[in-house]
Short mmCIF file of N, CA and C in Angstrom, two decimals:
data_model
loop_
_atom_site.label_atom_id
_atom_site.label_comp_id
_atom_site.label_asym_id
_atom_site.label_seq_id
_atom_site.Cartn_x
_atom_site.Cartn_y
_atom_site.Cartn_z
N UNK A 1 127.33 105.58 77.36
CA UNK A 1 126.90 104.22 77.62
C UNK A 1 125.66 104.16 78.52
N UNK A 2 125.60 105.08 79.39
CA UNK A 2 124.18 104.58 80.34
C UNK A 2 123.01 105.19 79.50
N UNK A 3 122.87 105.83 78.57
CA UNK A 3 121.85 106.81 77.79
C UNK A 3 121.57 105.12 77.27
N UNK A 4 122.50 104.38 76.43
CA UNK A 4 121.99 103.42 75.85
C UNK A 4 121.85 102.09 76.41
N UNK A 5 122.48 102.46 77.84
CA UNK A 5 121.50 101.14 78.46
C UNK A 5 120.05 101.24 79.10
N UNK A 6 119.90 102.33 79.08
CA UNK A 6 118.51 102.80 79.60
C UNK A 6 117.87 102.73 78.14
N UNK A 7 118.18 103.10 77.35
CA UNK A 7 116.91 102.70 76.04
C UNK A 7 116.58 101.34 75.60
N UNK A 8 117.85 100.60 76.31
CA UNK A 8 117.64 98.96 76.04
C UNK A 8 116.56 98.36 77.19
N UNK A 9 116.98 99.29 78.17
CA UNK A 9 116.10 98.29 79.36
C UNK A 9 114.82 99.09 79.07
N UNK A 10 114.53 100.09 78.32
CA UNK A 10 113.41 100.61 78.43
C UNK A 10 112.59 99.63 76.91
N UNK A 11 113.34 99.49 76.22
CA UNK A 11 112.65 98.71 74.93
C UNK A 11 112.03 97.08 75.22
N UNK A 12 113.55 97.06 76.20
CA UNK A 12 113.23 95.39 76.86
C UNK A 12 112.42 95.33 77.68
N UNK A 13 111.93 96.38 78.46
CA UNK A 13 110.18 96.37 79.30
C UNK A 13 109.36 96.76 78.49
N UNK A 14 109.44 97.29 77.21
CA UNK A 14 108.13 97.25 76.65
C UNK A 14 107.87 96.12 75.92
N UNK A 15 108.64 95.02 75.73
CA UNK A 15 108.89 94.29 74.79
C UNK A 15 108.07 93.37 75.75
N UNK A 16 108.89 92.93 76.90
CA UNK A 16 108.24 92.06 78.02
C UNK A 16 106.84 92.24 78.22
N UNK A 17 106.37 93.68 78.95
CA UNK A 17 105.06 93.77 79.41
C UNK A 17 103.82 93.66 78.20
N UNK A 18 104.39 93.57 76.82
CA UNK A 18 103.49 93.80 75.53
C UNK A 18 103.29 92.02 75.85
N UNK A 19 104.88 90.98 75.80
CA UNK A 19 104.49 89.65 75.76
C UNK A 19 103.85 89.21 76.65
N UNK A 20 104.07 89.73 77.81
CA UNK A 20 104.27 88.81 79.15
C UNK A 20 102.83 89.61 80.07
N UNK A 21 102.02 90.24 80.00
CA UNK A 21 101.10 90.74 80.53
C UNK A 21 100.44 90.34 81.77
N UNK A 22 100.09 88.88 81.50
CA UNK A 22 99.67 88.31 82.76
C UNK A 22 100.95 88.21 84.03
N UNK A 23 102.30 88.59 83.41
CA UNK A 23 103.05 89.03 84.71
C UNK A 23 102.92 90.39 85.59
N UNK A 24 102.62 91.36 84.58
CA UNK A 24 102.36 92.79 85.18
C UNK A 24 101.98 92.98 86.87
N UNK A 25 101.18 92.36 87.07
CA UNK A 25 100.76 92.92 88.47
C UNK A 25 101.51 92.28 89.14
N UNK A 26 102.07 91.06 89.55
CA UNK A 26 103.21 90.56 90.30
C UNK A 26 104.26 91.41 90.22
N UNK A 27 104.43 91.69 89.20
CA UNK A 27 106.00 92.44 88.85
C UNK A 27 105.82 93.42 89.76
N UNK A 28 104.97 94.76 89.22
CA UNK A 28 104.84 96.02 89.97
C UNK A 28 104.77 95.63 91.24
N UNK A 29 104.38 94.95 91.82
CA UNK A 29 104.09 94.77 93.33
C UNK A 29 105.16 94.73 94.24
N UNK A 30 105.73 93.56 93.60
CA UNK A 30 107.40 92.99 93.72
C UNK A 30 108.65 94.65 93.97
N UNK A 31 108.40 94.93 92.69
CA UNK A 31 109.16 96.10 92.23
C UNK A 31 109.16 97.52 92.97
N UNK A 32 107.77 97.91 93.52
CA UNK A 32 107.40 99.02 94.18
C UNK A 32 107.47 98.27 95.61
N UNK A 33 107.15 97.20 95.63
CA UNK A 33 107.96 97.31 96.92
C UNK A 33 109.36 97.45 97.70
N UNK A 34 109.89 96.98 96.65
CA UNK A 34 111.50 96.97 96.51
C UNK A 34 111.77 98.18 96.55
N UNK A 35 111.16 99.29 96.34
CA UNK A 35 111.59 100.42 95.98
C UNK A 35 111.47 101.08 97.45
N UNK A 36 110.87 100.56 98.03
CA UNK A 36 110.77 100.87 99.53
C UNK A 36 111.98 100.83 100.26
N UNK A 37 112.83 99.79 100.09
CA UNK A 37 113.88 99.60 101.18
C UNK A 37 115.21 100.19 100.65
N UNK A 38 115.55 101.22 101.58
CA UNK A 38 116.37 102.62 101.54
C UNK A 38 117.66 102.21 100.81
N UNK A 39 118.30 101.03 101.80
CA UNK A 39 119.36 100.47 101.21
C UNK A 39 119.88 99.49 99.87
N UNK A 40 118.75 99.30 99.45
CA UNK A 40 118.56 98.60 98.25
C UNK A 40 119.35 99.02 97.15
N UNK A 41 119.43 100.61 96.46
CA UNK A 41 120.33 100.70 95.54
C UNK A 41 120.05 102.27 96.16
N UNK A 42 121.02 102.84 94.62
CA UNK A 42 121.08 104.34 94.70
C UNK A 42 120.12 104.81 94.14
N UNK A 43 119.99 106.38 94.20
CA UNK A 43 119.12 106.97 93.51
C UNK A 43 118.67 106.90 91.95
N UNK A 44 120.10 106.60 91.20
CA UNK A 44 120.03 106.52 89.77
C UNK A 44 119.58 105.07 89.40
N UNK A 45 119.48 103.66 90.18
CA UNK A 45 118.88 102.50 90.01
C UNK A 45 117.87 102.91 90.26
N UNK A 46 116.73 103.76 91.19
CA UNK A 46 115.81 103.71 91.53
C UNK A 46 115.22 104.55 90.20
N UNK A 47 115.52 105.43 89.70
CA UNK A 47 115.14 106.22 88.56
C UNK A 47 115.23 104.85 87.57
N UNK A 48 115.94 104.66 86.98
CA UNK A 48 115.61 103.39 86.50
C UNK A 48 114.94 102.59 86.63
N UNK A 49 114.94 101.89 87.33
CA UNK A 49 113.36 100.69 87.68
C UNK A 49 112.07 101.13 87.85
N UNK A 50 111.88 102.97 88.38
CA UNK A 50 110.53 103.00 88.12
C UNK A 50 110.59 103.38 86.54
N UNK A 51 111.30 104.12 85.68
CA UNK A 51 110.98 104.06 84.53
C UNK A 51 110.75 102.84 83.77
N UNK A 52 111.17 101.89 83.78
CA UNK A 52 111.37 100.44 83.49
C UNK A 52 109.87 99.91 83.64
N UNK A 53 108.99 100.62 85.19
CA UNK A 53 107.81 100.03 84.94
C UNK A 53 106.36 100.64 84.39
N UNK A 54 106.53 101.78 83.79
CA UNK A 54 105.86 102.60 83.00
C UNK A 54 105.20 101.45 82.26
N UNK A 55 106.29 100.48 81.03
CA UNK A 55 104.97 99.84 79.93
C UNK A 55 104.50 98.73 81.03
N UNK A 56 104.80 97.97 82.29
CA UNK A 56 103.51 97.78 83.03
C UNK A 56 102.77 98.34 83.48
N UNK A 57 102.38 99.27 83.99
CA UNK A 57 101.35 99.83 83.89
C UNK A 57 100.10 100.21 83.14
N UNK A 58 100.98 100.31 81.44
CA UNK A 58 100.24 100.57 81.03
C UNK A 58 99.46 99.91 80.51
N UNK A 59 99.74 98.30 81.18
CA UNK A 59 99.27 96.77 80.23
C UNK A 59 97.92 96.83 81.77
N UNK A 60 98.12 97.22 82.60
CA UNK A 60 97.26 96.79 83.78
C UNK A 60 95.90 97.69 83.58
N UNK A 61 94.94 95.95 83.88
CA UNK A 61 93.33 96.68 83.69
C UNK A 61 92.50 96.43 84.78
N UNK A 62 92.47 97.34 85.88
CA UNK A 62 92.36 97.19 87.31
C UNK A 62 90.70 97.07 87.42
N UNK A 63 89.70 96.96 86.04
CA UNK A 63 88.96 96.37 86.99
C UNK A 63 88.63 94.79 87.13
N UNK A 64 89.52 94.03 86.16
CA UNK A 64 89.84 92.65 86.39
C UNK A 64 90.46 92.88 87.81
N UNK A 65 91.90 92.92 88.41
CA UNK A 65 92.38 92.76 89.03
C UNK A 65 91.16 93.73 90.55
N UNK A 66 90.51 94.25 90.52
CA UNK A 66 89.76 95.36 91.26
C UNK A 66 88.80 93.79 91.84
N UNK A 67 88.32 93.12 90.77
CA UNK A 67 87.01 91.89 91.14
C UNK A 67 87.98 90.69 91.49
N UNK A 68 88.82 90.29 91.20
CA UNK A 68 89.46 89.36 91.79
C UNK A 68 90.26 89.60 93.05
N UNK A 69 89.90 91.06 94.05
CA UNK A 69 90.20 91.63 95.23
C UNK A 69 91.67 91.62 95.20
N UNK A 70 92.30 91.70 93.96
CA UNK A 70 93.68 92.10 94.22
C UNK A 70 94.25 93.42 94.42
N UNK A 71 93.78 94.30 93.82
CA UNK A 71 93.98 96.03 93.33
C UNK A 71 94.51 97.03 94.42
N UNK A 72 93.94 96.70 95.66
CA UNK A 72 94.53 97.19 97.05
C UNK A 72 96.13 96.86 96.95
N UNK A 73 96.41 95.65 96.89
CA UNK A 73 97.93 95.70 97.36
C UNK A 73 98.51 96.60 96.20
N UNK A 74 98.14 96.41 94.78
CA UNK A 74 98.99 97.06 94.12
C UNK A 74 98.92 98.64 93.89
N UNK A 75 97.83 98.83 94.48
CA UNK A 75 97.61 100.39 94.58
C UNK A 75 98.31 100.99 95.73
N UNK A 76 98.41 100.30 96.75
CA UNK A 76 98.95 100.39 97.86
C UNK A 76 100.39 100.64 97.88
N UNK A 77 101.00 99.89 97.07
CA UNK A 77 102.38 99.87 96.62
C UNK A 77 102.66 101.46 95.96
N UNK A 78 102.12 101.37 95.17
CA UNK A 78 102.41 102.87 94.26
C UNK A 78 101.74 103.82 95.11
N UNK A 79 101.58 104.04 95.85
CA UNK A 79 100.73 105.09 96.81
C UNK A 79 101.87 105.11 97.50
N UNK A 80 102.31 104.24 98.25
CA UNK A 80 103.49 104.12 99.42
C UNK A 80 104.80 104.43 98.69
N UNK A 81 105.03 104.26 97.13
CA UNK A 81 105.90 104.66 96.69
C UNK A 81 105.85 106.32 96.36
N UNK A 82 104.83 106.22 95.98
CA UNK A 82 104.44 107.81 95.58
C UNK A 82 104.67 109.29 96.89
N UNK A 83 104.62 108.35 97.97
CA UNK A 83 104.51 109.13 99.04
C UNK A 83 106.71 108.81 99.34
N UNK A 84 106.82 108.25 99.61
CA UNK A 84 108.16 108.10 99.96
C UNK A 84 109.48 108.40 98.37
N UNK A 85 109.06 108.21 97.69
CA UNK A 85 109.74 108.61 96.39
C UNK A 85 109.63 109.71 95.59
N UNK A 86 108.41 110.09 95.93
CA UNK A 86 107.80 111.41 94.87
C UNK A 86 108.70 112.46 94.80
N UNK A 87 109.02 112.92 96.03
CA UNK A 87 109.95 114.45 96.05
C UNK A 87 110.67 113.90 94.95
N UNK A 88 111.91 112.86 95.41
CA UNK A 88 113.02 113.13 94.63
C UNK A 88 112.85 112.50 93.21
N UNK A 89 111.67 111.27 92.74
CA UNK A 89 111.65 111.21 91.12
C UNK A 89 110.00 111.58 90.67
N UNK A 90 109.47 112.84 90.86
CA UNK A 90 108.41 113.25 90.50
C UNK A 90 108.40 112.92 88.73
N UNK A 91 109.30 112.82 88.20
CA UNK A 91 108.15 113.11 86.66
C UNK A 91 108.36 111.37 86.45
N UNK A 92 109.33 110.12 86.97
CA UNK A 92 108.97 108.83 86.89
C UNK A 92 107.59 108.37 87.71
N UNK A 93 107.17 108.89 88.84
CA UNK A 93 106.08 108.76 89.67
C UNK A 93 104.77 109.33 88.57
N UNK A 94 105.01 110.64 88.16
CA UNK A 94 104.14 110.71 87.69
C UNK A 94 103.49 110.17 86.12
N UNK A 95 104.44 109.63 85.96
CA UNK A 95 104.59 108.80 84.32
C UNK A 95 103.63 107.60 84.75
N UNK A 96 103.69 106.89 86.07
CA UNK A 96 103.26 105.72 86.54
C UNK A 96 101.95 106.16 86.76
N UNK A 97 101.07 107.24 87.36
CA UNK A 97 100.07 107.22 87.44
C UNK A 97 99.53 108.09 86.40
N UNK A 98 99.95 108.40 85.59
CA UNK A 98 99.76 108.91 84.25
C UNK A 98 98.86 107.68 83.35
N UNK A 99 99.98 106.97 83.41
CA UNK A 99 99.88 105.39 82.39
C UNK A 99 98.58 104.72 83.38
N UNK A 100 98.07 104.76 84.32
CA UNK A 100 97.18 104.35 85.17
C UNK A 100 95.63 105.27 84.77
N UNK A 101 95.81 106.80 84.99
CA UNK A 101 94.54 107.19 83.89
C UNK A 101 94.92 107.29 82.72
N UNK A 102 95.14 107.09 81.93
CA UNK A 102 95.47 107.26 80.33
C UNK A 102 93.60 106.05 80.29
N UNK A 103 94.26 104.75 80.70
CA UNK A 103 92.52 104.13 80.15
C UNK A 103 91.63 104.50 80.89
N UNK A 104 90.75 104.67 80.46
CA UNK A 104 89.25 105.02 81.25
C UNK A 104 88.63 104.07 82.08
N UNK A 105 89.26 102.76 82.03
CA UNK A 105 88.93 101.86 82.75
C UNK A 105 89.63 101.88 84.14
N UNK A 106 90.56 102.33 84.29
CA UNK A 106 91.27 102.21 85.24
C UNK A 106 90.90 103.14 86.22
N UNK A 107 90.17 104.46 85.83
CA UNK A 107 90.24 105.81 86.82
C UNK A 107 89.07 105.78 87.63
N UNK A 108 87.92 104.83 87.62
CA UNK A 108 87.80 104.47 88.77
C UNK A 108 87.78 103.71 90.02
N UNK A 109 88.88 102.96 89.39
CA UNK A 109 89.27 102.11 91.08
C UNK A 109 90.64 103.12 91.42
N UNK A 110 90.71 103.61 90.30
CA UNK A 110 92.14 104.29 91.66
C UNK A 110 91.44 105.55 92.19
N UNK A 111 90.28 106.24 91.34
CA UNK A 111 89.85 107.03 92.33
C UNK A 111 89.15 106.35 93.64
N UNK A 112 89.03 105.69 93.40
CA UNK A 112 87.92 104.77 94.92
C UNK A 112 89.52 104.72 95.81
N UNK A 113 90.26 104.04 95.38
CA UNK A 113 91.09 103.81 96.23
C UNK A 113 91.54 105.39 96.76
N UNK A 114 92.01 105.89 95.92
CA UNK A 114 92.43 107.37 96.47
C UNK A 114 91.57 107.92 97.53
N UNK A 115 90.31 107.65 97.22
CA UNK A 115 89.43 108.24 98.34
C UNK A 115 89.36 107.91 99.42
N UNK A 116 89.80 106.36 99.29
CA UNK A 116 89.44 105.56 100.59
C UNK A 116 90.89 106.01 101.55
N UNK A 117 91.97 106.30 100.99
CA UNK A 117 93.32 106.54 101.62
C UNK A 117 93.30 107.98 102.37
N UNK A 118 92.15 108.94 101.47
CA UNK A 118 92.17 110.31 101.93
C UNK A 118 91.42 110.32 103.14
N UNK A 119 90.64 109.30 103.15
CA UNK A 119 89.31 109.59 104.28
C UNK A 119 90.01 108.71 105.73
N UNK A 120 91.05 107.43 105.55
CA UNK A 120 91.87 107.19 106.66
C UNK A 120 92.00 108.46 107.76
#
């Protein structure tokens, strides 16, 4: 049973982020932040919800969101997740910034941002 509720919630976020696009960046924001607070769920919800946000990501085109000065918080989010989550769900973390360079549009505001976090 959980194999096939995970292919439902995974069909039902691609289904959403394909309709619903202009929600994407609220969502992730919302979501990775949530993923922050320890007590929130267990490990196996947390594997879940970041898989869940893979097809947003892959709907997000950061240099719209980059000129309308939004792109910091949501980069910020997945950075702060990436750093506090990574050990224990490395290949969902890395699915998320995978789906982030996959377009060519996207790889350079997250490299700008990356840089700007390294040089802090």
């Amino acid at each position: 049973l959980p194999d096939a509720y995970q292919a439902f919630q995974q069909g039902a976020s691609r289904q959403l982020a394909r309709r619903h696009s202009n929600l994407g960046e609220d969502l992730l924001v919302e979501a990775l932040e949530r993923q922050m607070d320890e007590g929130a769920a267990d490990a196996g919800a947390h594997r879940h919800v970041l898989a869940a946000l893979a097809p947003w990501v892959a709907t997000l085109h950061l240099p719209h969101i980059a000129a309308a000065g939004r792109a910091e918080r949501l980069l910020r989010a997945l950075y702060f997740v990436t750093f506090f989550r990574g050990d224990a769900f490395p290949r969902e973390i890395e699915t998320l910034w995978r789906h982030i360079g996959r377009s060519p549009r996207n790889v350079v505001p997250a490299l700008r941002f990356l840089e700007s976090k390294g040089l802090e």
